[in-house]
């Protein structure tokens, strides 16, 4: 193994510290907004110097951008861990499970990704919307979104999902249902983990059935009979 | 008209000031968390005295509880404005539209209602969940939830929705989809109001179709043909 391909112990330490800083900052951001992020407090909490935080992120704005990048990268990594060789409809289901698992494991990152009140870094911004709403977030170019869209497109390609609605609208419909479930679960609206899981299964099953073509429904029923 | 039934000018002023205080406080809370709420700043912003804020809410904790009550009461009022004499399936659709309209008109109240990071007032709390998740929110007793649940129960009663899943699970499935849509729209994930509306129609239509019984599907198709 050469030094060029294997991370050194110093690299590993730097990477672990970066993750600890991001984890602590994500908590500060979602609980208190940008004003609650103090680079000095952050350094103290993680046991490093304020200078090290500046060196890693270039300041508060860079830190906030890094938080959003980390959040979307973790979601993408969770989706990339889903096996690619499954039937398109099963893959959609696997991706929904991976999304939920990501959200439950990374609640502070999930909260900042979908917050309607936190300022959006420029990298995620389309520009100000004409009607004074928050600027649209441009996540459609990120691989976390492309993976989902490609899976939907594969289902359209095999005729399981209809071609006339648009793969982007279909993907957003599935996303809305799965996000809504995760959001209500994280906010504590479900009385128990079992109650949350039952709602997850009923809701994701229903949104999929409601979107499928007759051919897609037949495929889905075939899976259920086989299980 | 007697003084007893008609609000006096002083009552109207007090009520308008209370609403102005709550509106300003809801913005402070969702942007900066509880630490960002300063009763003094709030009084200054609304043009009243800190003492008046104490008199109205008894302090910061009382103010936060009042914010959550105001949010759920506004949602309930929006749902109560929906005509009750429509077919059960149409009523579900009307309630979904009223929910979206409430969320878009009251973004700061909506953000605090469904936040996974803000502390939940005792009135909404079941108790700490065993697995360390945030304490469950007990909204099932509130009329904003009962109205939705009753509408679902009416659909089960006429055989449009299945009886074996449970009206609470069905209501939560519809809620997850509608909430997910509103949340993504408020966060700016949809490129335009038209894009958001298309996604709303496709997603609510799909979740409903996916849950309906064959009898319910026939009814729904009858509505579409009649329009």
Coordinates of C-alpha atoms in Angstrom, one line a residue:
Chain A
X1 CA 0.0 0.0 0.0
X2 CA 1.4 3.4 -1.0
X3 CA 1.0 6.6 1.0
X4 CA -0.8 8.0 -2.0
X5 CA -3.8 5.7 -1.8
X6 CA -4.1 4.9 1.9
X7 CA -5.2 7.7 4.2
X8 CA -2.6 8.5 6.8
X9 CA -3.4 8.5 10.5
X10 CA -3.3 12.4 10.4
X11 CA -5.9 12.3 7.5
X12 CA -8.1 10.0 9.5
X13 CA -7.9 12.3 12.6
X14 CA -8.7 15.3 10.4
X15 CA -11.7 13.6 8.8
X16 CA -13.0 12.4 12.2
X17 CA -12.7 15.9 13.6
X18 CA -14.4 17.4 10.6
X19 CA -17.3 15.1 11.1
X20 CA -17.5 15.9 14.8
X21 CA -17.5 19.6 14.0
X22 CA -20.3 19.1 11.4
X23 CA -22.4 17.0 13.7
X24 CA -22.2 19.6 16.5
X25 CA -22.8 22.4 14.1
X26 CA -25.9 20.7 12.6
X27 CA -27.4 20.5 16.1
X28 CA -26.6 24.2 16.8
X29 CA -28.1 25.2 13.4
X30 CA -31.4 23.3 13.6
X31 CA -32.0 24.3 17.3
X32 CA -31.1 27.9 17.2
X33 CA -30.7 29.0 13.6
X34 CA -27.6 30.6 12.1
X35 CA -27.2 33.1 15.0
X36 CA -26.8 30.2 17.4
X37 CA -23.7 28.9 15.5
X38 CA -20.6 30.2 17.3
X39 CA -17.3 28.9 15.9
X40 CA -15.7 29.4 19.3
X41 CA -18.3 27.3 21.1
X42 CA -18.1 24.7 18.4
X43 CA -14.3 24.4 18.8
X44 CA -14.7 24.1 22.6
X45 CA -17.4 21.4 22.2
X46 CA -15.3 19.3 19.9
X47 CA -12.0 20.0 21.8
X48 CA -10.1 21.9 19.1
X49 CA -9.1 25.5 18.4
X50 CA -11.3 28.2 16.8
X51 CA -8.4 28.5 14.2
X52 CA -8.9 24.9 13.3
X53 CA -12.5 25.5 12.6
X54 CA -11.6 28.5 10.4
X55 CA -9.0 26.4 8.6
X56 CA -11.5 23.6 7.9
X57 CA -14.5 25.7 6.7
X58 CA -13.2 29.3 6.1
X59 CA -15.8 30.7 8.5
X60 CA -19.5 30.5 9.4
X61 CA -20.9 30.7 5.8
X62 CA -18.5 28.0 4.6
X63 CA -19.5 25.9 7.6
X64 CA -23.2 26.2 6.8
X65 CA -22.6 25.3 3.1
X66 CA -20.6 22.3 4.3
X67 CA -23.5 21.2 6.5
X68 CA -25.9 21.1 3.6
X69 CA -23.3 19.3 1.4
X70 CA -22.7 16.8 4.1
X71 CA -26.5 16.2 4.5
X72 CA -27.1 15.6 0.8
X73 CA -23.9 13.5 0.5
X74 CA -25.0 11.2 3.4
X75 CA -28.4 10.8 1.8
X76 CA -26.7 9.9 -1.5
X77 CA -24.4 7.4 0.2
X78 CA -27.4 5.7 1.8
X79 CA -29.1 5.4 -1.6
X80 CA -25.9 4.2 -3.2
X81 CA -25.7 1.4 -0.7
X82 CA -29.0 0.0 -2.1
X83 CA -28.4 -2.9 -4.5
X84 CA -28.8 -1.9 -8.1
X85 CA -29.7 -5.3 -9.6
X86 CA -33.2 -5.6 -8.2
X87 CA -36.5 -5.2 -10.2
X88 CA -37.2 -1.5 -10.7
X89 CA -40.3 -1.6 -8.5
X90 CA -38.5 -3.4 -5.7
X91 CA -35.7 -0.8 -6.1
X92 CA -38.1 2.0 -5.5
X93 CA -39.2 0.3 -2.3
X94 CA -35.6 -0.3 -1.2
X95 CA -34.8 3.4 -1.8
X96 CA -37.8 4.5 0.3
X97 CA -36.5 2.3 3.2
X98 CA -33.0 3.7 2.8
X99 CA -34.4 7.3 2.8
X100 CA -36.2 6.6 6.1
X101 CA -33.2 5.0 7.6
X102 CA -31.1 8.0 6.7
X103 CA -33.6 10.4 8.1
X104 CA -33.9 8.6 11.4
X105 CA -30.1 8.2 11.8
X106 CA -29.3 11.8 10.9
X107 CA -32.2 13.8 12.4
X108 CA -30.3 17.1 12.6
X109 CA -29.1 16.9 9.0
X110 CA -32.5 15.9 7.9
X111 CA -34.1 18.8 9.7
X112 CA -31.8 21.3 8.0
X113 CA -32.2 19.8 4.5
X114 CA -36.0 20.2 4.6
X115 CA -36.3 23.3 6.9
X116 CA -38.5 26.0 5.5
X117 CA -37.0 28.6 7.8
X118 CA -33.2 28.2 7.6
X119 CA -31.4 30.3 5.0
X120 CA -30.4 28.2 1.9
X121 CA -26.8 28.3 0.8
X122 CA -26.3 29.7 -2.7
X123 CA -25.3 26.3 -4.0
X124 CA -28.8 25.1 -3.5
X125 CA -30.6 28.2 -4.8
X126 CA -32.4 28.7 -8.1
X127 CA -32.9 32.4 -7.4
X128 CA -35.7 34.3 -5.6
X129 CA -39.1 33.1 -6.5
X130 CA -41.3 35.7 -8.1
X131 CA -44.1 35.5 -5.5
X132 CA -41.9 36.2 -2.5
X133 CA -41.7 32.6 -1.4
X134 CA -38.4 31.2 -0.3
X135 CA -36.1 30.7 -3.2
X136 CA -36.5 27.3 -4.8
X137 CA -33.9 24.7 -3.7
X138 CA -32.0 23.3 -6.7
X139 CA -31.5 19.7 -5.6
X140 CA -32.5 18.2 -8.9
X141 CA -28.9 18.2 -10.0
X142 CA -27.6 16.4 -6.9
X143 CA -26.9 12.7 -7.1
X144 CA -29.2 12.0 -4.1
X145 CA -32.1 13.2 -6.3
X146 CA -30.8 11.7 -9.6
X147 CA -30.7 8.2 -8.0
X148 CA -34.4 8.4 -7.1
X149 CA -35.3 9.9 -10.5
X150 CA -33.4 7.2 -12.4
X151 CA -35.2 4.5 -10.4
X152 CA -38.5 6.1 -11.3
X153 CA -37.5 6.4 -15.0
X154 CA -36.6 2.7 -15.0
X155 CA -40.2 1.9 -13.8
X156 CA -41.6 4.2 -16.5
X157 CA -39.4 2.4 -19.0
X158 CA -40.7 -1.0 -18.2
X159 CA -44.3 0.3 -18.2
X160 CA -45.0 0.0 -14.5
X161 CA -45.4 3.8 -14.0
X162 CA -47.3 5.9 -16.6
X163 CA -45.2 7.9 -19.1
X164 CA -47.7 10.9 -19.4
X165 CA -47.2 12.3 -15.9
X166 CA -43.5 13.0 -16.1
X167 CA -40.8 11.1 -14.1
X168 CA -40.0 14.3 -12.1
X169 CA -43.6 14.7 -10.9
X170 CA -43.8 10.9 -10.1
X171 CA -40.5 11.1 -8.2
X172 CA -41.7 14.2 -6.3
X173 CA -45.0 12.5 -5.4
X174 CA -43.1 9.5 -3.9
X175 CA -40.7 11.9 -2.2
X176 CA -43.5 13.9 -0.7
X177 CA -45.1 10.8 0.8
X178 CA -41.9 9.4 2.2
X179 CA -40.7 12.8 3.5
X180 CA -44.1 13.4 5.1
X181 CA -43.8 10.1 6.9
X182 CA -40.2 10.7 8.1
X183 CA -41.0 14.3 9.2
X184 CA -44.1 13.3 11.2
X185 CA -42.1 10.4 12.8
X186 CA -39.2 12.6 13.7
X187 CA -41.5 15.3 15.2
X188 CA -43.0 12.6 17.4
X189 CA -46.5 12.4 16.0
X190 CA -46.5 8.6 16.0
X191 CA -47.1 7.0 19.3
X192 CA -44.4 4.3 18.9
X193 CA -41.8 2.9 16.4
X194 CA -44.3 0.2 15.5
X195 CA -47.0 2.7 14.8
X196 CA -44.6 4.7 12.6
X197 CA -43.6 1.5 10.7
X198 CA -47.2 0.5 10.1
X199 CA -47.9 4.0 8.7
X200 CA -44.8 3.9 6.6
X201 CA -45.8 0.6 5.0
X202 CA -49.4 1.6 4.4
X203 CA -48.6 5.0 3.0
X204 CA -45.7 4.0 0.7
X205 CA -47.8 1.0 -0.5
X206 CA -50.8 3.2 -1.2
X207 CA -48.9 6.0 -3.0
X208 CA -47.2 3.5 -5.2
X209 CA -50.4 1.6 -6.1
X210 CA -52.1 4.9 -6.8
X211 CA -49.5 5.8 -9.3
X212 CA -48.9 2.4 -11.0
X213 CA -50.2 1.4 -14.4
X214 CA -52.3 -1.8 -14.6
X215 CA -49.1 -3.6 -15.7
X216 CA -47.3 -2.2 -12.7
X217 CA -50.1 -3.3 -10.4
X218 CA -49.9 -6.8 -11.8
X219 CA -46.1 -6.9 -11.1
X220 CA -46.6 -5.6 -7.6
X221 CA -49.2 -8.2 -6.8
X222 CA -46.9 -10.9 -8.2
X223 CA -44.2 -9.8 -5.7
X224 CA -46.7 -10.0 -2.8
X225 CA -47.9 -13.5 -3.8
X226 CA -44.2 -14.6 -4.1
X227 CA -43.4 -13.4 -0.5
Chain B
X1 CA -76.9 44.3 20.8
X2 CA -75.8 44.2 24.4
X3 CA -72.3 44.9 25.7
X4 CA -72.2 41.3 26.8
X5 CA -72.3 39.7 23.3
X6 CA -70.6 42.4 21.2
X7 CA -66.8 42.8 21.7
X8 CA -66.0 46.3 22.8
X9 CA -63.4 48.4 20.9
X10 CA -61.0 47.7 23.8
X11 CA -61.5 43.9 23.3
X12 CA -60.9 44.2 19.6
X13 CA -57.7 46.2 20.2
X14 CA -56.5 43.6 22.8
X15 CA -57.3 40.8 20.4
X16 CA -55.5 42.4 17.5
X17 CA -52.5 43.1 19.7
X18 CA -52.4 39.5 20.9
X19 CA -52.4 38.3 17.3
X20 CA -49.6 40.7 16.4
X21 CA -47.6 39.4 19.4
X22 CA -48.2 35.8 18.4
X23 CA -47.3 36.4 14.8
X24 CA -44.0 38.1 15.7
X25 CA -43.2 35.5 18.3
X26 CA -43.9 32.6 15.8
X27 CA -41.3 34.1 13.5
X28 CA -38.8 34.5 16.3
X29 CA -39.4 30.9 17.4
X30 CA -39.0 29.2 14.1
X31 CA -36.0 31.2 13.0
X32 CA -34.0 31.2 16.2
X33 CA -35.5 28.6 18.6
X34 CA -36.8 29.4 22.1
X35 CA -33.6 31.3 23.0
X36 CA -34.3 33.8 20.3
X37 CA -37.6 34.8 21.9
X38 CA -37.1 38.0 23.9
X39 CA -40.3 39.4 25.5
X40 CA -38.7 42.8 25.5
X41 CA -37.8 42.7 21.7
X42 CA -41.3 41.3 21.0
X43 CA -42.9 44.2 22.9
X44 CA -40.8 46.7 21.0
X45 CA -41.6 45.1 17.6
X46 CA -45.3 45.2 18.2
X47 CA -45.2 48.7 19.9
X48 CA -46.4 47.7 23.4
X49 CA -44.8 47.3 26.8
X50 CA -43.0 44.2 28.1
X51 CA -45.5 44.2 31.0
X52 CA -48.4 43.9 28.5
X53 CA -46.7 40.8 27.1
X54 CA -46.4 39.3 30.6
X55 CA -50.0 40.1 31.3
X56 CA -51.2 38.5 28.1
X57 CA -49.1 35.3 28.3
X58 CA -47.6 35.1 31.8
X59 CA -44.1 34.8 30.5
X60 CA -42.1 33.0 27.8
X61 CA -43.4 29.5 28.5
X62 CA -47.0 30.6 28.4
X63 CA -46.2 32.4 25.1
X64 CA -44.8 29.3 23.5
X65 CA -47.8 27.2 24.6
X66 CA -50.1 30.0 23.2
X67 CA -48.2 29.8 19.9
X68 CA -48.9 26.1 19.5
X69 CA -52.5 26.5 20.6
X70 CA -52.9 29.4 18.0
X71 CA -51.4 27.2 15.3
X72 CA -53.7 24.2 15.9
X73 CA -56.7 26.5 16.4
X74 CA -56.1 28.2 13.0
X75 CA -55.8 24.8 11.3
X76 CA -59.1 23.7 12.9
X77 CA -60.8 27.0 11.9
X78 CA -59.6 26.4 8.3
X79 CA -61.0 22.9 8.4
X80 CA -64.3 24.0 10.0
X81 CA -64.8 26.5 7.1
X82 CA -65.0 23.5 4.7
X83 CA -68.7 22.7 3.9
X84 CA -69.9 19.6 5.7
X85 CA -72.7 18.5 3.4
X86 CA -70.5 17.2 0.6
X87 CA -70.0 13.5 -0.3
X88 CA -67.4 11.9 2.1
X89 CA -64.8 11.5 -0.6
X90 CA -65.2 15.0 -1.9
X91 CA -64.9 16.2 1.7
X92 CA -61.6 14.5 2.1
X93 CA -60.3 16.4 -0.9
X94 CA -61.7 19.7 0.3
X95 CA -60.0 19.2 3.7
X96 CA -56.7 18.5 1.9
X97 CA -57.0 21.7 0.0
X98 CA -57.9 23.6 3.2
X99 CA -54.9 22.1 4.9
X100 CA -52.5 23.3 2.2
X101 CA -54.1 26.7 2.1
X102 CA -53.6 27.0 5.9
X103 CA -50.0 25.9 5.7
X104 CA -49.2 28.4 2.9
X105 CA -50.9 31.3 4.6
X106 CA -49.3 30.5 8.0
X107 CA -45.8 29.4 7.3
X108 CA -44.3 30.2 10.7
X109 CA -47.1 28.5 12.6
X110 CA -46.9 25.5 10.3
X111 CA -43.2 25.3 10.8
X112 CA -43.5 25.2 14.6
X113 CA -46.4 22.7 14.5
X114 CA -44.3 20.1 12.6
X115 CA -40.8 21.0 13.8
X116 CA -38.8 18.1 15.0
X117 CA -36.4 20.3 16.9
X118 CA -38.5 22.8 18.8
X119 CA -39.4 21.8 22.4
X120 CA -43.0 20.6 22.6
X121 CA -45.3 22.2 25.2
X122 CA -46.6 19.8 27.9
X123 CA -50.1 20.2 26.5
X124 CA -49.0 18.3 23.3
X125 CA -46.9 15.7 25.1
X126 CA -47.6 12.0 25.6
X127 CA -44.5 11.6 27.7
X128 CA -40.9 10.7 26.7
X129 CA -40.7 7.9 24.1
X130 CA -38.9 4.8 25.4
X131 CA -36.3 4.8 22.6
X132 CA -35.0 8.3 23.2
X133 CA -36.9 9.8 20.3
X134 CA -38.7 13.1 21.0
X135 CA -41.8 12.7 23.1
X136 CA -44.8 11.9 21.0
X137 CA -47.1 14.8 20.3
X138 CA -50.6 14.2 21.4
X139 CA -52.7 15.9 18.8
X140 CA -55.2 13.1 18.3
X141 CA -57.5 14.8 20.8
X142 CA -57.4 18.2 19.1
X143 CA -60.4 19.1 16.9
X144 CA -58.1 19.8 14.0
X145 CA -57.2 16.1 14.0
X146 CA -60.8 14.9 14.9
X147 CA -62.2 16.7 11.9
X148 CA -59.9 14.8 9.5
X149 CA -60.4 11.5 11.4
X150 CA -64.2 11.9 11.3
X151 CA -64.1 12.5 7.5
X152 CA -62.0 9.4 7.0
X153 CA -64.4 7.4 9.3
X154 CA -67.4 8.6 7.1
X155 CA -65.5 7.2 4.0
X156 CA -65.0 3.9 5.8
X157 CA -68.7 3.9 6.8
X158 CA -69.9 4.2 3.2
X159 CA -67.4 1.5 2.1
X160 CA -65.1 3.8 0.1
X161 CA -62.1 3.2 2.4
X162 CA -61.3 -0.3 3.8
X163 CA -62.3 -1.1 7.4
X164 CA -59.4 -3.4 8.2
X165 CA -56.6 -0.9 8.2
X166 CA -57.9 1.4 10.9
X167 CA -59.3 5.0 10.4
X168 CA -56.3 6.4 12.4
X169 CA -53.8 4.8 10.1
X170 CA -55.7 5.9 7.0
X171 CA -55.9 9.4 8.3
X172 CA -52.2 9.5 9.1
X173 CA -51.4 8.2 5.6
X174 CA -53.3 11.0 4.0
X175 CA -51.8 13.4 6.4
X176 CA -48.3 12.3 5.7
X177 CA -48.8 12.8 1.9
X178 CA -50.4 16.2 2.3
X179 CA -47.9 17.4 5.0
X180 CA -45.0 16.2 2.8
X181 CA -46.3 18.2 -0.1
X182 CA -46.8 21.4 2.0
X183 CA -43.4 21.0 3.7
X184 CA -41.5 20.6 0.4
X185 CA -43.4 23.5 -1.1
X186 CA -42.7 25.8 1.8
X187 CA -39.1 24.8 1.8
X188 CA -38.9 25.9 -1.8
X189 CA -38.2 22.5 -3.5
X190 CA -40.8 23.1 -6.2
X191 CA -39.7 25.4 -9.0
X192 CA -43.0 27.4 -9.1
X193 CA -46.5 27.6 -7.7
X194 CA -47.8 25.7 -10.8
X195 CA -45.2 22.9 -10.3
X196 CA -46.3 22.7 -6.6
X197 CA -50.0 22.5 -7.5
X198 CA -49.4 19.8 -10.1
X199 CA -47.5 17.8 -7.6
X200 CA -50.3 18.4 -5.0
X201 CA -53.0 17.1 -7.4
X202 CA -51.0 14.1 -8.6
X203 CA -49.9 13.0 -5.1
X204 CA -53.2 13.5 -3.2
X205 CA -55.0 11.7 -6.1
X206 CA -52.6 8.8 -6.0
X207 CA -52.6 8.3 -2.2
X208 CA -56.4 8.3 -2.2
X209 CA -56.7 5.9 -5.1
X210 CA -54.1 3.6 -3.5
X211 CA -56.1 3.4 -0.3
X212 CA -59.7 3.2 -1.8
X213 CA -61.7 0.1 -2.0
X214 CA -63.1 -1.0 -5.4
X215 CA -66.4 0.7 -4.4
X216 CA -64.5 3.9 -3.5
X217 CA -62.6 3.8 -6.8
X218 CA -65.9 3.6 -8.7
X219 CA -67.3 6.6 -6.8
X220 CA -64.1 8.6 -7.5
X221 CA -64.2 7.8 -11.2
X222 CA -67.9 8.8 -11.2
X223 CA -66.9 12.2 -9.8
X224 CA -64.2 12.6 -12.5
X225 CA -66.6 11.8 -15.3
X226 CA -69.2 14.2 -13.9
X227 CA -66.7 17.1 -14.0

